[in-house]
Short mmCIF file of C-alpha atoms in Angstrom, two decimals:
data_model
loop_
_atom_site.label_atom_id
_atom_site.label_comp_id
_atom_site.label_asym_id
_atom_site.label_seq_id
_atom_site.Cartn_x
_atom_site.Cartn_y
_atom_site.Cartn_z
CA MET A 57 24.39 -80.21 146.64
CA ALA A 58 22.71 -77.98 144.12
CA ASP A 59 21.89 -79.57 140.79
CA SER A 60 20.62 -76.64 138.76
CA SER A 61 21.97 -74.03 136.41
CA THR A 62 21.47 -71.12 138.78
CA SER A 63 23.29 -70.09 141.93
CA SER A 64 21.61 -71.04 145.17
CA THR A 65 22.24 -71.08 148.88
CA VAL A 66 22.54 -74.15 151.06
CA GLN A 67 21.87 -74.19 154.80
CA SER A 68 23.72 -76.88 156.79
CA GLY A 69 24.23 -75.86 160.41
CA GLU A 70 27.03 -73.56 159.20
CA PRO A 71 26.46 -70.10 157.75
CA ALA A 72 24.78 -70.23 154.34
CA ALA A 73 27.20 -70.95 151.48
CA ILE A 74 26.92 -70.06 147.80
CA VAL A 75 26.92 -73.06 145.49
CA ARG A 76 28.52 -72.54 142.07
CA LYS A 77 26.43 -72.50 138.91
CA GLY A 78 26.15 -75.79 137.08
CA VAL A 79 26.59 -79.32 138.27
CA ALA A 80 29.43 -81.31 139.85
CA ILE A 81 30.01 -84.94 138.89
CA ALA A 82 32.46 -86.72 141.22
CA GLY A 83 33.66 -83.28 142.32
CA ILE A 84 34.27 -81.99 138.78
CA GLN A 85 32.28 -78.93 137.69
CA VAL A 86 30.43 -79.28 134.36
CA SER A 87 28.09 -76.91 132.51
CA VAL A 88 25.02 -79.14 132.13
CA LYS A 89 24.01 -82.62 133.20
CA LYS A 90 21.79 -83.89 130.38
CA SER A 91 20.87 -87.28 131.84
CA GLU A 92 21.65 -89.87 134.46
CA ALA A 93 20.66 -93.55 134.49
CA HIS A 94 20.96 -95.70 137.60
CA THR A 95 21.19 -99.48 137.05
CA TYR A 96 20.61 -102.04 139.79
CA THR A 97 20.84 -105.61 138.49
CA SER A 98 20.84 -109.07 140.02
CA GLN A 99 21.57 -112.50 138.60
CA ALA A 100 19.69 -115.61 139.64
CA THR A 101 21.97 -118.64 139.67
CA GLU A 102 20.92 -121.70 137.70
CA LEU A 103 21.97 -125.29 138.29
CA ALA A 104 21.06 -127.91 135.68
CA MET A 105 19.56 -131.11 137.08
CA GLU A 106 19.83 -134.55 135.50
CA SER A 107 16.09 -134.46 134.76
CA GLY A 108 16.61 -131.40 132.54
CA ALA A 109 15.08 -128.96 135.01
CA THR A 110 17.02 -126.01 136.42
CA VAL A 111 17.17 -125.05 140.07
CA THR A 112 17.62 -121.46 141.22
CA ASP A 113 18.75 -121.20 144.81
CA HIS A 114 20.67 -117.95 145.03
CA VAL A 115 20.60 -114.36 143.76
CA ILE A 116 23.81 -112.43 143.15
CA ARG A 117 23.62 -108.64 143.36
CA LYS A 118 25.73 -107.11 140.60
CA PRO A 119 27.62 -103.83 141.17
CA ILE A 120 25.55 -100.67 140.73
CA THR A 121 26.28 -98.71 137.56
CA LEU A 122 25.57 -95.05 136.88
CA ALA A 123 25.62 -93.55 133.39
CA VAL A 124 25.79 -89.75 133.23
CA THR A 125 25.80 -87.53 130.16
CA VAL A 126 27.16 -84.01 130.56
CA ALA A 127 27.62 -81.12 128.14
CA MET A 128 30.19 -78.35 128.20
CA THR A 129 32.32 -76.14 125.98
CA ASN A 130 35.57 -77.31 124.41
CA ALA A 131 37.47 -74.36 125.89
CA GLY A 132 38.42 -73.15 129.35
CA ASP A 133 36.61 -74.88 132.22
CA GLY A 134 35.08 -77.46 129.86
CA ARG A 135 38.48 -78.61 128.64
CA GLU A 136 39.78 -78.77 132.22
CA ALA A 137 36.74 -80.83 133.28
CA PHE A 138 37.26 -83.26 130.39
CA GLU A 139 40.95 -83.65 131.26
CA SER A 140 39.99 -84.23 134.92
CA PHE A 141 37.65 -87.07 133.91
CA VAL A 142 40.43 -88.61 131.78
CA GLU A 143 42.86 -88.42 134.72
CA MET A 144 40.24 -89.88 137.08
CA ARG A 145 39.81 -92.85 134.73
CA LYS A 146 43.59 -93.34 134.49
CA ALA A 147 43.98 -93.21 138.29
CA ARG A 148 41.45 -96.04 138.81
CA GLU A 149 40.73 -94.69 142.29
CA PRO A 150 37.21 -94.94 143.73
CA VAL A 151 35.31 -91.65 144.05
CA GLU A 152 32.01 -90.53 145.55
CA VAL A 153 29.29 -89.51 143.08
CA ILE A 154 26.36 -87.44 144.34
CA THR A 155 23.22 -87.27 142.20
CA GLU A 156 19.77 -85.85 142.83
CA HIS A 157 18.54 -89.31 143.78
CA SER A 158 21.40 -91.02 145.59
CA ILE A 159 24.94 -90.83 146.93
CA TYR A 160 27.25 -93.53 145.59
CA THR A 161 30.59 -94.41 147.18
CA ASN A 162 33.46 -96.45 145.74
CA MET A 163 32.63 -95.61 142.12
CA VAL A 164 35.18 -95.95 139.32
CA ILE A 165 34.92 -94.77 135.72
CA THR A 166 34.48 -97.76 133.41
CA SER A 167 33.65 -95.79 130.27
CA LEU A 168 34.34 -92.26 129.08
CA THR A 169 32.85 -91.28 125.70
CA PRO A 170 33.42 -87.70 124.48
CA THR A 171 31.30 -86.70 121.46
CA HIS A 172 31.47 -83.56 119.36
CA SER A 173 28.42 -83.18 117.11
CA ALA A 174 27.70 -80.61 114.43
CA PRO A 175 26.36 -77.92 114.25
CA TYR A 176 27.43 -76.99 117.79
CA LYS A 177 30.97 -75.62 117.41
CA GLY A 178 32.84 -75.58 120.67
CA ALA A 179 30.38 -77.89 122.44
CA LEU A 180 31.38 -81.24 123.89
CA GLU A 181 29.10 -83.96 125.23
CA ILE A 182 30.62 -86.65 127.44
CA GLY A 183 29.06 -89.95 128.42
CA ILE A 184 30.54 -91.24 131.69
CA THR A 185 29.77 -94.66 133.13
CA PHE A 186 30.64 -95.38 136.75
CA GLN A 187 30.57 -98.80 138.42
CA GLN A 188 30.57 -99.40 142.14
CA VAL A 189 33.52 -101.42 143.44
CA ASN A 190 32.72 -103.80 146.29
CA PHE A 191 35.60 -104.37 148.70
CA VAL A 192 36.01 -107.36 150.99
CA GLU A 193 38.13 -107.90 154.04
CA LEU A 194 39.92 -111.22 154.38
CA GLN A 195 40.18 -112.73 157.81
CA SER A 196 42.52 -115.60 158.60
CA VAL A 197 41.16 -118.20 160.96
CA GLY A 198 43.06 -121.17 162.36
CA ARG A 199 46.51 -122.00 163.58
CA ALA A 200 49.62 -120.10 162.81
CA PRO A 201 51.74 -121.93 160.17
CA SER A 202 54.55 -122.55 162.71
CA THR A 203 52.26 -124.74 164.85
CA LEU A 204 51.27 -127.09 162.02
CA LYS A 205 52.82 -130.57 161.94
CA GLY A 206 54.12 -132.22 158.83
CA SER A 207 55.04 -130.59 155.55
CA ALA A 208 52.07 -128.20 155.37
CA LYS A 209 53.57 -124.93 156.54
#
């Protein structure tokens, strides 16, 4: 994926394709990506002991967050991009976000902050925060409820 303000060609086993000017965030075309911040955090558990000491015996990996700031115009494609981000947030569906440094799957928008600052008439800056959603699969182990004796069914 191209991440620059000029057109370029990409070679991927198929014939070369032209990549549009600008940047795409979660598949939405924007004029400029001003910044991106990747956050990987963990939490060490703490258990208080009777002696007053604490014991740490586990580390919990928190979901990855990605904060992106983009800039665009208030009209035309910029307005459509902004409305697309609003709809994406409302839908609460996980998306894939591709940056220069990593590809993130199962990302949802947790914050969308549009800002219009003077003296730039017609310009819109949007702060978008994504958080990775971790899915689990439940597996039932044991007897079927019909084979249990007693009142536990």
